[in-house]
Each structure stands twice: as structure tokens, then as C-alpha cells.
Amino acid sequence: MKAVIAALRYSPAHIQLMIAYEKVLMQLGYQVSFLLVSQYIGCAEFKTYSRERILLDIEELEENKYDVLISVCAALDNIRLSKKANQKNISLFYIFHEPDVTWHRMKSELPIGTLKLIIAGVSSYITCKNSAGIIVASDYAYNQYFNSFRNANPNVKKIPLLFYDEISKEDIKHAVKKTFSYIGTACKAHAFSCFIDTIKSMYHNNLAVSCLIATKSDITDVLDDELRQMQENGVLEIHHGKVMSNAEINKYYLNSFCVWNAYAVSTQSGVLGKAFMAGTPVIANDTGAFREFVSSGVDGEFVDLKNKDDIIDKVMKIKNNLAGYSRNARIKYEKIFAYSSNVDKINNLLERRCNN
């Protein structure tokens, strides 16, 4: 049996997911290839793969008989991909990350984010119609899918975002976890401004907390005199305006004692899985998918985004009791997000395809 894992839009965050699915498929006996946009070729994770296993154009699907195709992200080219899969009788499974295109979600975005959400929604609807099955990452995403996309394809299954151990228990054992960190896209939906207000308040209150911002977003407009002073005083470390390597991102998770995950809305969170892999608890809010995956007081803390004092108290609670939170975060990762804990779910999904 042969399978293809496709990523037709570039994002370093998709690399972890693709390789996790590769490991599952290989465990199930599949020969696995990748269909990628060219930016992935320079990534360290793919440098060891032979050219025969890397496809760079949808038309290359003509060259072999593939049984299964898994598309790991939204992309306009998924429309053409899904049509090609149907022509070649390949069972396409689409990992639908954000099936929430409701007005509530759009209100949490800036205009450009809303436009991207609409375009992705239309593309995803067409892709879903041409897919053998849809994969969503949470119960919340499952419900959102049926609210907006059930007419496209009712064959949907919940499988959490998959990860493999890029960060090991041994790495965690020797880590110096010192920063309260924001890692990921700096945007309204992820309550970035609330994080900024929080770390400024912590600085004003002379709390002994180092902070980190690591984002591909250009946040030059946000860097006021106060934040620059925090940088100069060694309280705040900032990396922004460029795409970071997977190794860099892993280092930031590993060196954090707590990661910001208090999003306005969430059907899933790659940040959450990465943080838990690194034994790093999170600050989250009691909404969306976080209710399913975060246990407040155990592997993270729920906060009220409108109550800065509550946020700061919870950050300090984690910092002062880190050993327990860290241990529980890693346990949650191994139970839910590790690819090895989801092999049977994916096997059942593929077997159902074979029996149809």
C-alpha cells in the first residue's frame, strides 16, 4: 500500500504533523511519500529523504498508484488536489484545522484575517466535498464542522493533532525553564495584546519573571519604549519578523516555564501540543477546545482575559509549583497528542475506507 502526505502551503508547524502521520502510516505498513511546496525542501527534516519520496507537483501523482492521500493543511491548491485524487481513485483525507467560520470567529480577527478565513472556508468546502473523510482535532471542532460544513461531507472523525518526540523526557530533565512565553502568530484571535499588557504589568510590579515573544509576525509597531526598556534590562527576549526553524521553536518551548494559550477562540492548538511535549504548562481560557485538553490546576491554568490580576496570579502559581505542572503536561502529551497513542484511530479510519 502507498500513501502520500500533502502540504500545499508552507508553514513550519506542519512539518511535525506530517512526520507524525508518516510514522503512523509506516507502522500500518504503508510506503509513504510527500507532496510539498518547494519551501519545505530546505528544511532539515526533509534533507535526508530521497527525491523519489518527494513530489513537487500535483501532476506527479500520475506516476504511481497511491491508495491514500492525507492533506494536512488548508490551501487553494487543495481544490485541484482533491479533483486529481478522485480521478486517480485515491482516498483523500483532509485534516481540517479551523472549521469555525462563524460570525463570532470573524469578529475576533482583523479584516485581513477575516478575508483569509473566508477564502480558506470556500477552498475547504470544495476539498471536503471531494474527500473520503475529514479529520478534525477536537469535539469543539467536530461541532463547528457540522454547523458549517456537514452538507459538504458528513464523514468526519476526531483525531487530535499528532506529534512525535522532537523534545524528549531527557531534554526536559536538563532544561532551564525560565520564561513566560508567547510563541506563534501575533494576532487578535490569540489575544496578543492581552499578553503584552500582562507582561508590562508584571514588569511594573517588579515580579522576577523573564518573558519571551517568538513570532514570525512583524511586531515593530508594537515595540514601544516600555517593551524596549524591558529588552534592555534583560527581562524580555523578542524574536520576530521571520519564519523560525523547527529547532528554534522547540528550544523556546523547552526553555519556557509557561506558554500563553489564552486564545479568543480555538478549535485546536498546535502550541498546546508542543508545550505539553516540552513539559511546559499553559495559560489558557475556558473556551473551545481548551476545555477538552487543559486541566486547570494540573497541567495549566484557565484565566479571565479581562482580569489582569487573575492572569498574573496564575502565572506565578505555575512558576512556584512548576515541577508538578511540568510532569502533568508531559503525561497529557503522551496520552493524547503522541502519534503512538493514535495509531488505532487512524487504522480504523483507513480500514473503513477499504471496506466502503
C-alpha positions as MATLAB code, in Angstrom:
seq = 'MKAVIAALRYSPAHIQLMIAYEKVLMQLGYQVSFLLVSQYIGCAEFKTYSRERILLDIEELEENKYDVLISVCAALDNIRLSKKANQKNISLFYIFHEPDVTWHRMKSELPIGTLKLIIAGVSSYITCKNSAGIIVASDYAYNQYFNSFRNANPNVKKIPLLFYDEISKEDIKHAVKKTFSYIGTACKAHAFSCFIDTIKSMYHNNLAVSCLIATKSDITDVLDDELRQMQENGVLEIHHGKVMSNAEINKYYLNSFCVWNAYAVSTQSGVLGKAFMAGTPVIANDTGAFREFVSSGVDGEFVDLKNKDDIIDKVMKIKNNLAGYSRNARIKYEKIFAYSSNVDKINNLLERRCNN';
ca = [
       0.000    0.000    0.000;
       1.166    3.508   -0.823;
       0.288    6.803    0.814;
       1.039   10.470    0.123;
       1.096   13.222    2.742;
       0.457   16.636    1.185;
       1.178   20.165    2.387;
       0.407   22.678   -0.365;
       1.028   25.724    1.806;
       4.254   26.366    3.684;
       4.332   26.517    7.455;
       6.991   25.020    9.756;
       4.174   23.981   12.097;
       3.004   21.426    9.524;
       6.322   19.576    9.474;
       5.758   17.978   12.872;
       2.258   16.880   11.841;
       3.419   15.396    8.530;
       6.200   13.356   10.071;
       3.906   12.140   12.860;
       1.451   10.886   10.229;
       4.311    9.338    8.295;
       5.310    7.353   11.379;
       1.743    6.140   11.882;
       1.318    5.121    8.238;
       4.645    3.311    8.160;
       3.659    1.449   11.329;
       0.492    0.393    9.485;
       2.515   -0.932    6.561;
       2.300    1.921    4.061;
       5.078    3.192    1.822;
       4.946    6.945    2.351;
       5.787    9.841    0.026;
       5.284   13.585    0.417;
       3.690   16.155   -1.892;
       5.143   19.523   -0.885;
       5.553   23.110   -1.935;
       9.196   23.863   -2.640;
       9.890   25.804    0.589;
       9.875   22.564    2.575;
      12.817   21.137    0.643;
      15.322   23.313    2.508;
      14.031   22.222    5.910;
      16.330   19.958    7.894;
      13.580   17.399    8.463;
      13.339   16.613    4.724;
      17.016   16.754    3.736;
      17.504   13.043    4.379;
      14.594   11.975    2.159;
      15.344   10.690   -1.333;
      13.981   12.705   -4.260;
      11.785    9.748   -5.207;
       9.819   10.247   -1.997;
       9.240   13.979   -2.554;
       6.665   15.149   -5.105;
       6.672   18.841   -6.025;
       3.696   18.946   -8.367;
       0.186   17.504   -8.156;
       0.632   16.007  -11.622;
       3.325   13.698  -10.216;
       0.501   11.675   -8.644;
       0.100   10.214  -12.131;
       3.413    8.372  -11.854;
       2.442    5.839   -9.164;
      -0.634    4.089   -7.866;
      -1.373    5.581   -4.481;
      -4.060    4.286   -2.131;
      -4.296    7.090    0.414;
      -3.667   10.829    0.339;
      -3.652   12.909    3.532;
      -3.728   16.691    3.154;
      -2.506   18.356    6.342;
      -3.476   21.996    5.788;
      -5.795   24.416    4.015;
      -4.596   25.645    0.619;
      -6.214   26.879   -2.561;
      -4.409   24.137   -4.478;
      -6.295   21.565   -2.408;
      -9.179   22.036   -4.840;
      -7.054   20.803   -7.729;
      -5.525   18.136   -5.481;
      -8.914   16.755   -4.493;
     -10.049   16.548   -8.106;
      -6.861   14.728   -9.069;
      -7.342   12.293   -6.188;
     -10.838   11.482   -7.431;
      -9.575   10.983  -10.988;
      -6.894    8.568   -9.767;
      -9.214    6.773   -7.308;
      -7.064    7.828   -4.340;
      -8.838    8.124   -0.990;
      -8.270   11.680    0.207;
      -8.428   12.538    3.901;
      -8.400   16.232    4.743;
      -7.149   17.463    8.116;
      -9.427   20.457    8.658;
      -7.787   22.674   11.269;
     -10.260   25.532   11.537;
     -13.835   24.592   10.565;
     -15.083   27.615   12.532;
     -16.149   30.295   10.046;
     -18.916   31.716   12.209;
     -19.538   35.420   12.720;
     -18.229   35.063   16.289;
     -14.900   33.811   14.933;
     -14.704   36.543   12.292;
     -15.229   39.232   14.950;
     -12.074   38.006   16.687;
      -9.980   38.635   13.550;
      -8.623   41.759   11.902;
     -10.014   42.455    8.372;
      -7.166   40.648    6.606;
      -7.640   37.662    8.925;
     -11.361   37.608    8.172;
     -10.671   37.638    4.425;
      -8.213   34.757    4.762;
     -10.753   32.850    6.852;
     -13.438   33.247    4.176;
     -11.117   32.169    1.353;
      -9.913   29.175    3.365;
     -13.522   28.294    4.152;
     -14.568   28.230    0.489;
     -11.500   26.211   -0.505;
     -12.063   23.790    2.362;
     -15.730   23.312    1.474;
     -14.812   22.171   -2.035;
     -11.997   19.979   -0.696;
     -14.359   18.370    1.814;
     -16.857   17.524   -0.925;
     -14.143   15.632   -2.796;
     -12.704   13.833    0.248;
     -13.216   10.292    1.524;
     -13.132   11.617    5.066;
     -12.447   14.671    7.198;
     -10.242   14.771   10.285;
     -10.815   17.409   12.977;
      -8.792   17.869   16.142;
     -11.390   18.276   18.899;
     -15.017   17.803   19.906;
     -15.427   21.555   19.595;
     -14.103   21.452   16.021;
     -16.403   18.494   15.303;
     -19.431   20.545   16.365;
     -18.246   23.576   14.406;
     -17.767   21.393   11.333;
     -21.335   20.145   11.488;
     -22.617   23.676   11.942;
     -20.900   24.936    8.790;
     -19.779   22.042    6.570;
     -21.979   18.991    7.140;
     -23.556   19.427    3.698;
     -20.125   19.124    2.119;
     -19.225   15.770    3.688;
     -20.711   14.063    6.776;
     -17.795   11.598    7.105;
     -15.792   13.281    9.846;
     -13.664   11.809   12.638;
     -11.974   13.406   15.644;
      -8.238   12.719   15.884;
      -6.121   15.185   17.900;
      -3.148   16.930   16.346;
      -0.336   14.391   16.206;
       3.240   14.899   17.347;
       6.349   12.825   17.707;
       9.077   13.342   20.304;
      11.175   16.170   18.931;
      11.606   17.076   22.588;
      12.366   14.110   24.824;
      11.948   13.464   28.526;
      15.721   13.692   28.821;
      15.655   17.160   27.222;
      13.053   18.257   29.763;
      15.087   16.840   32.631;
      18.041   19.095   31.780;
      16.070   22.189   30.684;
      16.261   25.521   32.475;
      12.676   26.698   32.283;
      12.843   30.428   32.843;
      10.462   32.341   30.517;
       6.773   33.127   30.351;
       6.391   32.904   26.590;
       4.218   33.861   23.650;
       5.075   31.519   20.773;
       3.199   31.734   17.473;
       1.369   34.215   15.271;
       0.838   37.588   16.952;
      -2.827   38.277   16.269;
      -6.070   39.451   17.802;
      -7.574   35.954   17.872;
      -4.672   34.798   20.067;
      -5.112   37.732   22.458;
      -1.609   39.009   21.776;
      -2.376   42.485   23.135;
      -3.534   40.924   26.401;
      -0.216   39.077   26.704;
       1.647   42.355   26.139;
      -0.417   44.142   28.797;
       0.204   41.263   31.199;
       3.995   41.228   30.884;
       4.105   45.021   31.223;
       2.127   44.781   34.465;
       4.446   42.078   35.748;
       7.409   44.325   34.971;
       5.821   47.299   36.763;
       5.157   45.119   39.799;
       8.825   44.079   39.886;
       7.996   40.393   39.575;
      11.061   38.283   38.887;
       9.782   36.824   35.614;
      11.648   36.666   32.306;
       9.455   36.843   29.201;
       9.757   35.760   25.576;
       7.984   36.612   22.327;
       8.768   34.329   19.380;
       6.676   35.015   16.305;
       7.042   35.149   12.533;
       4.800   38.233   12.641;
       6.464   41.623   12.333;
       5.583   43.381   15.583;
       7.703   46.512   15.058;
       4.627   48.708   15.541;
       4.031   47.144   18.957;
       7.558   47.705   20.271;
       7.068   50.858   22.309;
       9.568   52.423   24.709;
       8.341   50.266   27.556;
       8.966   46.984   25.779;
      12.333   48.191   24.524;
      13.287   49.068   28.091;
      12.315   45.541   29.157;
      14.587   44.214   26.409;
      17.476   46.401   27.510;
      17.058   45.261   31.094;
      17.162   41.598   30.066;
      13.581   40.975   31.146;
      12.162   40.415   27.640;
      13.578   38.457   24.702;
      11.989   39.039   21.288;
      12.337   37.140   18.012;
      10.015   38.412   15.301;
       9.557   39.170   11.639;
      10.950   35.938   10.193;
       9.994   32.297    9.946;
      11.794   30.316   12.634;
      13.183   26.824   12.181;
      11.577   23.924   13.967;
      14.719   23.575   16.110;
      14.469   27.207   17.219;
      10.801   26.840   18.086;
      11.452   23.678   20.102;
      14.168   25.472   22.055;
      11.738   28.240   23.018;
       9.138   25.740   24.237;
      11.714   23.784   26.201;
      13.078   26.878   27.944;
       9.636   28.187   28.934;
       8.060   27.589   32.325;
       4.684   28.656   30.946;
       3.287   29.342   27.453;
       0.432   31.681   26.524;
      -2.519   29.742   25.102;
      -5.342   32.070   26.105;
      -6.940   32.482   22.702;
     -10.201   34.263   21.983;
     -11.384   31.159   20.093;
      -9.835   27.771   19.415;
     -10.841   24.573   17.632;
      -7.323   23.204   18.200;
      -3.871   24.413   19.144;
      -0.503   23.280   17.874;
       1.009   25.468   20.585;
      -0.707   23.347   23.224;
       0.660   20.047   21.895;
       4.184   21.447   21.534;
       4.103   22.978   25.002;
       2.949   19.745   26.627;
       5.588   17.798   24.679;
       8.193   20.094   26.269;
       6.709   19.569   29.722;
       5.531   23.167   29.717;
       2.155   24.111   31.237;
      -0.069   26.732   29.635;
      -2.155   29.742   30.456;
      -5.453   29.145   28.658;
      -9.027   30.343   28.773;
     -12.008   28.136   29.456;
     -13.389   28.046   25.933;
     -13.475   25.974   22.772;
     -11.101   23.015   22.565;
      -9.116   24.062   25.633;
     -11.857   22.648   27.850;
     -11.099   19.224   26.388;
      -7.333   19.254   26.705;
      -6.315   21.503   29.616;
      -6.914   20.547   33.234;
      -6.757   23.752   35.237;
      -4.575   23.389   38.311;
      -2.966   20.255   36.833;
      -1.182   20.970   33.525;
      -2.166   24.602   33.081;
      -4.454   27.313   34.372;
      -7.628   28.872   32.999;
      -7.733   32.657   33.240;
     -10.149   35.516   32.758;
      -8.730   37.620   29.905;
     -10.445   40.693   31.333;
      -8.776   40.272   34.726;
      -5.056   41.057   34.555;
      -4.528   40.288   38.233;
      -6.018   36.834   37.759;
      -3.659   36.138   34.856;
      -0.605   37.259   36.804;
      -1.627   35.229   39.870;
      -1.995   32.108   37.719;
       1.373   32.641   36.004;
       3.076   32.958   39.380;
       1.214   29.911   40.699;
       2.634   27.855   37.839;
       6.124   29.287   38.310;
       6.120   28.474   42.013;
       4.803   24.913   41.521;
       6.454   24.107   38.207;
       7.617   20.535   38.858;
       4.096   19.151   39.201;
       2.629   21.164   36.332;
       5.518   20.167   34.068;
       5.222   16.465   34.871;
       1.463   16.514   34.256;
       1.841   18.412   30.975;
       4.171   15.741   29.614;
       1.805   12.972   30.757;
      -1.066   14.689   28.912;
       1.052   14.938   25.762;
       1.874   11.226   25.819;
      -1.743   10.252   26.425;
      -3.412   12.486   23.819;
      -1.024   14.031   21.298;
       1.754   11.465   20.810;
       1.307    9.717   17.452;
       1.798    6.305   19.089;
      -1.395    6.834   21.116;
      -3.465    7.371   17.953;
      -2.415    4.545   15.635;
      -5.616    2.538   16.213;
      -7.829    5.556   15.468;
      -6.126    6.182   12.150;
      -6.117    2.489   11.285;
      -9.877    2.370   11.890;
     -10.339    5.388    9.640;
      -8.361    3.792    6.814;
      -9.974    0.383    7.245;
     -13.390    1.978    6.930;
     -12.192    3.422    3.612;
     -11.148   -0.044    2.437;
     -14.475   -1.578    3.411;
     -16.610    1.031    1.640;
];
